[in-house]
Short mmCIF file of C-alpha atoms in Angstrom, two decimals:
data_model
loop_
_atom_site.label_atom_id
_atom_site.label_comp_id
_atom_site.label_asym_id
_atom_site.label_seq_id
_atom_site.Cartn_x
_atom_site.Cartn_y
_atom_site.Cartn_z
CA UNK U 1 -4.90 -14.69 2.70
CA UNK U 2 -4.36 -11.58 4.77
CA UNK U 3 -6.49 -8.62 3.94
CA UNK U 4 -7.51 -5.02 4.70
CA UNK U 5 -11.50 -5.85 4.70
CA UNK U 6 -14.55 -3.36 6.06
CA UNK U 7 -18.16 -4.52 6.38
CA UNK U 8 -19.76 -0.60 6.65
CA UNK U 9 -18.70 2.84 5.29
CA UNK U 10 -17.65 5.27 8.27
CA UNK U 11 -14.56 6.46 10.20
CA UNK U 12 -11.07 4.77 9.59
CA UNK U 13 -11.75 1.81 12.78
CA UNK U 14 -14.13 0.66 10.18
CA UNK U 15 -10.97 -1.08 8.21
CA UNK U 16 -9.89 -4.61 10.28
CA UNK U 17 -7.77 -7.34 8.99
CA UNK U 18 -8.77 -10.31 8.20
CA UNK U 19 -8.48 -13.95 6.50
CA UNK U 20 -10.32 -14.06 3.14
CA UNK U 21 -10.21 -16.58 0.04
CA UNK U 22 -7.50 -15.93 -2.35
CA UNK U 23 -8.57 -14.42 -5.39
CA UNK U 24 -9.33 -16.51 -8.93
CA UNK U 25 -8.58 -14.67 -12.02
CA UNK U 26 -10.44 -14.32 -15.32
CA UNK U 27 -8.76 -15.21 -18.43
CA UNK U 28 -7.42 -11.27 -19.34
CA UNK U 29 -6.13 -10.83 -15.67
CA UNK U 30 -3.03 -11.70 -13.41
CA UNK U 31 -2.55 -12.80 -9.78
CA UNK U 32 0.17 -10.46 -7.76
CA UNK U 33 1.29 -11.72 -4.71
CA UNK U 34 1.05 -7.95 -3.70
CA UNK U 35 4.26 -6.30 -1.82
CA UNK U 36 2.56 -2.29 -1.25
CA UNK U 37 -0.49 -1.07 -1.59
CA UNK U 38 -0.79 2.76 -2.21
CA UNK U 39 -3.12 4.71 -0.45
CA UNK U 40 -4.75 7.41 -2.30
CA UNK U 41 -7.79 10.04 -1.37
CA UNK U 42 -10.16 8.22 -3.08
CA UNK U 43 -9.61 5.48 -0.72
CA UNK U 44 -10.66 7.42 2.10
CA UNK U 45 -13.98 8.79 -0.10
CA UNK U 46 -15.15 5.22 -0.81
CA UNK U 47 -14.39 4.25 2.94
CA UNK U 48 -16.41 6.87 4.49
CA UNK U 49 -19.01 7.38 2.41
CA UNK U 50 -18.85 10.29 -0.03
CA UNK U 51 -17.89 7.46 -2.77
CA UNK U 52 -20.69 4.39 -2.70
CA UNK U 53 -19.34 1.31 -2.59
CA UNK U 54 -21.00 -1.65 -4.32
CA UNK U 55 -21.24 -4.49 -2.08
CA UNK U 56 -19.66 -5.24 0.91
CA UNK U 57 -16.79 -6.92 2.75
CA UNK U 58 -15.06 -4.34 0.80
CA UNK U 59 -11.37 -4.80 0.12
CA UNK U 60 -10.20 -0.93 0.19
CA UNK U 61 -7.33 0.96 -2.86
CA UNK U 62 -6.87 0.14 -5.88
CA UNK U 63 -3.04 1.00 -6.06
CA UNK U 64 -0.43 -1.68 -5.84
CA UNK U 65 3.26 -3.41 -6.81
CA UNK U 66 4.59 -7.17 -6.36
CA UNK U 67 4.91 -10.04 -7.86
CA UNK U 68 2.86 -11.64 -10.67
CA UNK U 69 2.28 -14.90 -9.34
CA UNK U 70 -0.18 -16.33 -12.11
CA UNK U 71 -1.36 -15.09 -15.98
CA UNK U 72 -4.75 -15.59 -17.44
CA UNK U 73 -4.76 -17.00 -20.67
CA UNK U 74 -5.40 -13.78 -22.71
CA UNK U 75 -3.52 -11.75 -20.32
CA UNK U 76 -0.21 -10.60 -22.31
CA UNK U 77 3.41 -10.94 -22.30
CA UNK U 78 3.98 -11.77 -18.17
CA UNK U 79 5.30 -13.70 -16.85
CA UNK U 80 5.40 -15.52 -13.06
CA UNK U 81 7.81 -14.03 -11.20
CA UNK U 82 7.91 -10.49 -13.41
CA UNK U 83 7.73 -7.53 -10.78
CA UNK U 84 4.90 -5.06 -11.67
CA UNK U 85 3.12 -2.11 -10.58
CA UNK U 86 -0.34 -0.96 -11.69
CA UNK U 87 -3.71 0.78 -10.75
CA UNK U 88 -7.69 1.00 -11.27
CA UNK U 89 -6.33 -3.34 -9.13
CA UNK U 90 -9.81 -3.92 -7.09
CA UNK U 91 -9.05 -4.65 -3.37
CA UNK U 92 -5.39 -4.14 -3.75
CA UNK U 93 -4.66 -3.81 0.04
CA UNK U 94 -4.39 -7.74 0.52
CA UNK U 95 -1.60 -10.10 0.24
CA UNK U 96 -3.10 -11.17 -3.58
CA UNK U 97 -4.63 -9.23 -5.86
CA UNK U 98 -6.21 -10.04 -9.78
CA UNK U 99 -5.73 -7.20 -11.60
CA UNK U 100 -6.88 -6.34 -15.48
CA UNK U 101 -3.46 -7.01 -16.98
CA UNK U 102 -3.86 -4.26 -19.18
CA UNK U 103 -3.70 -1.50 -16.11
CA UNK U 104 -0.43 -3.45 -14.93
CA UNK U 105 3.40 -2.45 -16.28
CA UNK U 106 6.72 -3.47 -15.40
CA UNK U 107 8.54 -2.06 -12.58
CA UNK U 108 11.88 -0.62 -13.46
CA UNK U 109 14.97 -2.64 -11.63
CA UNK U 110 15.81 0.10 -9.46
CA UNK U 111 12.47 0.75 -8.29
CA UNK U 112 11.37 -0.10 -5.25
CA UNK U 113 7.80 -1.71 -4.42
CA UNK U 114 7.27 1.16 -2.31
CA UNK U 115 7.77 3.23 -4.73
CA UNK U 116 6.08 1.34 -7.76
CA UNK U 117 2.76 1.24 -5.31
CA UNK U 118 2.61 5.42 -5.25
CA UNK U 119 3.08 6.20 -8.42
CA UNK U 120 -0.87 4.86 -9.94
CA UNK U 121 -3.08 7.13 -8.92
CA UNK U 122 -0.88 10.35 -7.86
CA UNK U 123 1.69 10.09 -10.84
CA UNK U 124 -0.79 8.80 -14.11
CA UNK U 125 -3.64 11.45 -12.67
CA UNK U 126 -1.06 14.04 -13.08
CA UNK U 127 1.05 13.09 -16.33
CA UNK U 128 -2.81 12.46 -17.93
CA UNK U 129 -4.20 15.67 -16.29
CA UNK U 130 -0.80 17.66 -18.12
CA UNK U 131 -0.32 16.23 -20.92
CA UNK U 132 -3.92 14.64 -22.72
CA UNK U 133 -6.38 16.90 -20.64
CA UNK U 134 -4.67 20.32 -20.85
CA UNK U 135 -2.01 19.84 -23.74
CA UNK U 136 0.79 21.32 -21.93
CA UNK U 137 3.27 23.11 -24.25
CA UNK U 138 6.86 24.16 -23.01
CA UNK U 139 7.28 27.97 -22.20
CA UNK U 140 3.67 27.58 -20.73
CA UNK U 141 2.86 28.56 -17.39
CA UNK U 142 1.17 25.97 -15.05
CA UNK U 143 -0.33 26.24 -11.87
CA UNK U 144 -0.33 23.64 -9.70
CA UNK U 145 -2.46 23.19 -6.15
CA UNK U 146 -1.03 21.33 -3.35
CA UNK U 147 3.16 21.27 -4.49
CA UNK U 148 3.87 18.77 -1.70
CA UNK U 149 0.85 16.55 -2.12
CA UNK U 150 0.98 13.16 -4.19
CA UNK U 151 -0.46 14.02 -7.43
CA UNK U 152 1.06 17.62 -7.22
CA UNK U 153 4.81 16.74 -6.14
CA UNK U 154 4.39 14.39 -9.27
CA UNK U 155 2.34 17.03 -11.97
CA UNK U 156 5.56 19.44 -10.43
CA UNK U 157 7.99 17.07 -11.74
CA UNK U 158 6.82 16.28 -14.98
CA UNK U 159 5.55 19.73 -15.76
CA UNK U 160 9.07 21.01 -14.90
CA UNK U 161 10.92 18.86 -17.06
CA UNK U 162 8.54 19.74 -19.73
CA UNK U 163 10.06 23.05 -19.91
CA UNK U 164 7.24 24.76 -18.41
CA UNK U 165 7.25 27.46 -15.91
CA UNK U 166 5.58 26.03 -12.75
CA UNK U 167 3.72 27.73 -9.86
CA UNK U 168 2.66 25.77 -6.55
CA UNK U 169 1.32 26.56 -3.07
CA UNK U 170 2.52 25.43 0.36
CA UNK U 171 0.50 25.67 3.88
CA UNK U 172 3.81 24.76 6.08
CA UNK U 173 7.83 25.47 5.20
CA UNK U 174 8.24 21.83 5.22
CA UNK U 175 5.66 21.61 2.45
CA UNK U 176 7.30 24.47 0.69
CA UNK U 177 10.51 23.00 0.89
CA UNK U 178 9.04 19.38 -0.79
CA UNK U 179 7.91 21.29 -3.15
CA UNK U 180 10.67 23.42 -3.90
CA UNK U 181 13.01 20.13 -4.47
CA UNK U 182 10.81 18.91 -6.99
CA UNK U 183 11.07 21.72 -9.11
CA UNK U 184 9.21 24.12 -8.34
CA UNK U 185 10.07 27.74 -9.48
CA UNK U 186 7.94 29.84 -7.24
CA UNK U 187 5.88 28.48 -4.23
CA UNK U 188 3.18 30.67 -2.99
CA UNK U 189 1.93 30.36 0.91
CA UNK U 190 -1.52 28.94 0.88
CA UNK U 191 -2.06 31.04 3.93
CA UNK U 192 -1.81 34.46 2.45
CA UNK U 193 -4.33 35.35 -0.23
CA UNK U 194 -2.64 37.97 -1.16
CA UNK U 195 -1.90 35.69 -4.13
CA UNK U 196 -5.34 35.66 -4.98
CA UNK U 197 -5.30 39.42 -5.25
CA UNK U 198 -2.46 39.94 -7.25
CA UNK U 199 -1.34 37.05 -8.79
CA UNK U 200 1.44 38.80 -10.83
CA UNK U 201 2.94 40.50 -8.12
CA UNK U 202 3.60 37.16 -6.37
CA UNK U 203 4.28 35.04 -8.86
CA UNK U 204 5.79 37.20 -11.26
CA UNK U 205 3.65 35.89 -13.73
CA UNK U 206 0.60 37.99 -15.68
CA UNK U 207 -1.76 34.61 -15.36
CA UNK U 208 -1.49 30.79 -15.58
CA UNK U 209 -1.80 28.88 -18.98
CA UNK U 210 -3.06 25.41 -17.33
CA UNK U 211 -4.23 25.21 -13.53
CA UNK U 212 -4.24 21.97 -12.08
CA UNK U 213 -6.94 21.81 -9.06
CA UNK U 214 -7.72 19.45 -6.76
CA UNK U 215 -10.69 21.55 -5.30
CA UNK U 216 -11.91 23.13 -8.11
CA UNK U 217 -15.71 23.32 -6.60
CA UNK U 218 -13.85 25.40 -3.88
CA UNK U 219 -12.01 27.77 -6.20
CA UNK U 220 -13.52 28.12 -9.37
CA UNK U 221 -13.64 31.97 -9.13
CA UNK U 222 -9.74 32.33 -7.67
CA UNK U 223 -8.81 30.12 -10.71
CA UNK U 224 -11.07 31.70 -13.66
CA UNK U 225 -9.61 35.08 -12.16
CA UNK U 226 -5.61 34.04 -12.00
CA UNK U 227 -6.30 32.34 -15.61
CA UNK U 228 -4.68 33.75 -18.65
CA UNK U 229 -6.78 34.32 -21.79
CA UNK U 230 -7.32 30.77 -23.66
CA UNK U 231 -5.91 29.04 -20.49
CA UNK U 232 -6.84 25.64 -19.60
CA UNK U 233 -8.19 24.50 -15.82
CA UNK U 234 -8.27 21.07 -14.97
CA UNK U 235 -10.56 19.68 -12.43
CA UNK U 236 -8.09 16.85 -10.57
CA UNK U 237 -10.84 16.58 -7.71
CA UNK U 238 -13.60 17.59 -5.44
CA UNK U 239 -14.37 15.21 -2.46
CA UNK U 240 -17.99 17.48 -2.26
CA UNK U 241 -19.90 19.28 -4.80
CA UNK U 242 -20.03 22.97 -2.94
CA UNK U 243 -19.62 24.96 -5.48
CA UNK U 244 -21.05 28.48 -5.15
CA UNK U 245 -22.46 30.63 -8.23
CA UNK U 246 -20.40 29.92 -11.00
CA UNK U 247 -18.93 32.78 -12.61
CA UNK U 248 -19.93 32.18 -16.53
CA UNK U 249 -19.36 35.53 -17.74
CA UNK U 250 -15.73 35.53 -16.63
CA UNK U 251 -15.07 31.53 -18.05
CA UNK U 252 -16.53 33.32 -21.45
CA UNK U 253 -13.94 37.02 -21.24
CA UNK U 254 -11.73 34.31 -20.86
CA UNK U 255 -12.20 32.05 -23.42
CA UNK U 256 -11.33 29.55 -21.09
CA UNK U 257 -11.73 25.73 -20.62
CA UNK U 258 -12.11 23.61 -17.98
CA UNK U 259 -11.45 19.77 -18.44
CA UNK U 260 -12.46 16.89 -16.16
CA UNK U 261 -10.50 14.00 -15.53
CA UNK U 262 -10.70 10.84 -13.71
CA UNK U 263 -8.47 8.20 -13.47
CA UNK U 264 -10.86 5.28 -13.55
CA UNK U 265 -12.67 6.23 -16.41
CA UNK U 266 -9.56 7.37 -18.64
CA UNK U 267 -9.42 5.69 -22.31
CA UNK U 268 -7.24 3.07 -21.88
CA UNK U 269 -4.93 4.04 -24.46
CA UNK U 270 -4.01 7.33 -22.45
CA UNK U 271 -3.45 5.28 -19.17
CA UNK U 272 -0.94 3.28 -20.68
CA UNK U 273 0.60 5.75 -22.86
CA UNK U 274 1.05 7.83 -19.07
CA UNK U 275 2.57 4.66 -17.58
CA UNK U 276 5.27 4.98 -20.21
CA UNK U 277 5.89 8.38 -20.14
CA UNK U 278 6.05 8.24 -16.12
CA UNK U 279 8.52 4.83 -16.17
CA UNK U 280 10.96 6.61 -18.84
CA UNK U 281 10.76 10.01 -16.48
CA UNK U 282 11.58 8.11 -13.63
CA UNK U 283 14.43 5.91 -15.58
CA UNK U 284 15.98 8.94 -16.90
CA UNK U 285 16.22 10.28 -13.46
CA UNK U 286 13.39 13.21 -14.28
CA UNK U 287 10.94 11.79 -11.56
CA UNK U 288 10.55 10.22 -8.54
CA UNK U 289 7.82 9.99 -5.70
CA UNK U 290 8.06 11.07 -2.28
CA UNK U 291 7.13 8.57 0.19
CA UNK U 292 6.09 10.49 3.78
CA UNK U 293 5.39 7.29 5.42
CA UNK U 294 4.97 3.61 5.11
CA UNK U 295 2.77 1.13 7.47
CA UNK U 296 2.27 -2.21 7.83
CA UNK U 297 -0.82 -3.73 6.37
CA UNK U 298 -2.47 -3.75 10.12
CA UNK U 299 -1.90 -0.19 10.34
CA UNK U 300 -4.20 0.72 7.51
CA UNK U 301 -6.87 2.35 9.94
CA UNK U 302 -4.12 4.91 10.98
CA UNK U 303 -3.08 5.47 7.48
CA UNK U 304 -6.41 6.41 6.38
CA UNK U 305 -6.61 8.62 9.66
CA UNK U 306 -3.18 10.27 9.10
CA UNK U 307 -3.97 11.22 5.30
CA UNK U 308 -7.43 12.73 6.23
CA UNK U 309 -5.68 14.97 9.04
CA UNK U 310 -2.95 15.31 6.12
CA UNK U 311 -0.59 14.91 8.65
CA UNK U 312 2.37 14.08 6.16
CA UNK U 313 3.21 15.33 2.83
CA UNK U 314 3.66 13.12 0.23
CA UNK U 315 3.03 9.64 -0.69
CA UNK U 316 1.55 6.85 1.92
CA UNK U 317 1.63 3.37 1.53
CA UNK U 318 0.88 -0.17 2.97
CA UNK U 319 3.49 -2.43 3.14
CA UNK U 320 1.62 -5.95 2.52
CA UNK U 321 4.49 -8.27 2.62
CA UNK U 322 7.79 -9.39 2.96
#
């Protein structure tokens, strides 16, 4: 089979494509005869470095819809020929992939592949981040890095439709406008920190209730500052540890929390309780991704380059096959 394979960690012309052995799968796994592969940050970590990676060819992301093409015997109720999406799939950027079938759900009728391969990651980071890390309530306020990014487009969506008051940021107007049409009720320019200064005057909000941030080693003191009393902060991501002094005094005036969360390491119960409550949002019309670009599966170096220059907004994705 076909796959996205690289023998050293470093810059994106690392990634070639080549022919490797079809996958075997264990008895509490499926094959899928993989359609897209989503391509997520993380991907790019483990690629260049800042993520180790544990032996190597390595098969990059871990994000991916198709068709299940074979069922272990312990694996569930799938069937061959069920279409699927699912995450935490090693080396899903190949024409097959064996998956843990319990990190794999059904994709809805009207979804496309393209679709079912970027919500993993971005969408189930979010809904978890919301919802099981900071406890969301409606009437709450939530601030929310990055509007037109994957995982914030999505936390946007489903934070909106939870009745709560949501605050974003934009670098560019097309970014503000993305994020605008997913729900947004104010979007703040990244570029001015005016923000940072007086949050209430910009927003027109006295503080945030739940921050979701995808740098938070970058702006732990911004957040702790914009942060109403008893608020919740939630850690989404930091590609490097450079946090400066960490301003303890103010998490305590605060009596504030701050909540990790990573998606491979996320009780199993909670992943698959998100995948449910990110299927019915998208079936009921609440939610749906926004794909920047697609690229076929020998374009993958360019992908990874493109999403490290964050050169689109939104969702990017591998189209494996036919």
């Amino acid at each position: 089979m076909k796959a996205v394979v690289y023998y050293e960690q470093g810059t994106p012309e690392v990634l070639t494509i080549e022919e490797v052995e079809k996958p075997g799968i264990k008895p509490d796994e499926i094959l899928i005869r993989v359609k897209a592969a989503g391509l997520n940050p993380v991907d790019t970590y483990f690629r260049s470095g800042k993520r180790p990676v544990s032996s190597f060819p390595a098969i990059p992301h871990f994000d991916a819809a198709g068709i299940v093409e074979e069922v272990g015997s312990s694996a569930g109720n799938f069937q061959p020929g069920d279409r699927v999406w699912g995450t935490n799939i090693p080396s899903a950027a190949a024409e097959w992939a064996a998956a843990p079938a319990s990190n794999i759900f059904p994709l809805p009728d009207t979804m496309s592949f393209t679709e079912g391969a970027s919500l993993g990651i971005p969408a189930l980071t979010a809904h978890l981040a919301l919802f099981f890390r900071a406890a969301l309530q409606p009437g709450e306020t939530v601030f929310i890095y990055g509007g037109a990014g994957a995982v914030g487009h999505a936390a946007i969506q489903l934070a909106k439709h939870h009745n709560a008051f949501v605050i974003t940021t934009a670098s560019t107007n097309e970014k503000n406008e993305i994020a605008r049409r997913a729900g947004a009720d104010v979007v703040l320019n990244l570029n001015d920190n005016g923000w940072k200064e007086d949050f209430a005057s910009a927003s027109g909000k006295p503080g945030a209730d739940v921050i979701l941030d995808m740098s938070f080693s970058e702006n732990a003191a911004t957040d702790l500052h914009i942060l109403s009393p008893g608020g919740r902060i939630v850690a989404v991501g930091s590609p490097v540890n450079n946090m400066p002094a960490f301003p303890w005094q103010l998490l305590n005036q605060k009596y504030a929390s701050i909540l990790g969360i990573l998606l491979f390491t996320a009780p199993l119960p909670a992943l698959q309780k998100a995948a449910s409550g990110v299927q019915q949002s998208y079936e009921q019309g609440l939610f749906s991704p926004h794909i920047a670009r697609t690229y076929p599966m020998d374009e993958a170096a360019q992908a990874h380059e493109d999403l490290e220059n964050k050169r689109y907004a939104g969702n990017l994705v591998l189209t494996v096959s036919e």
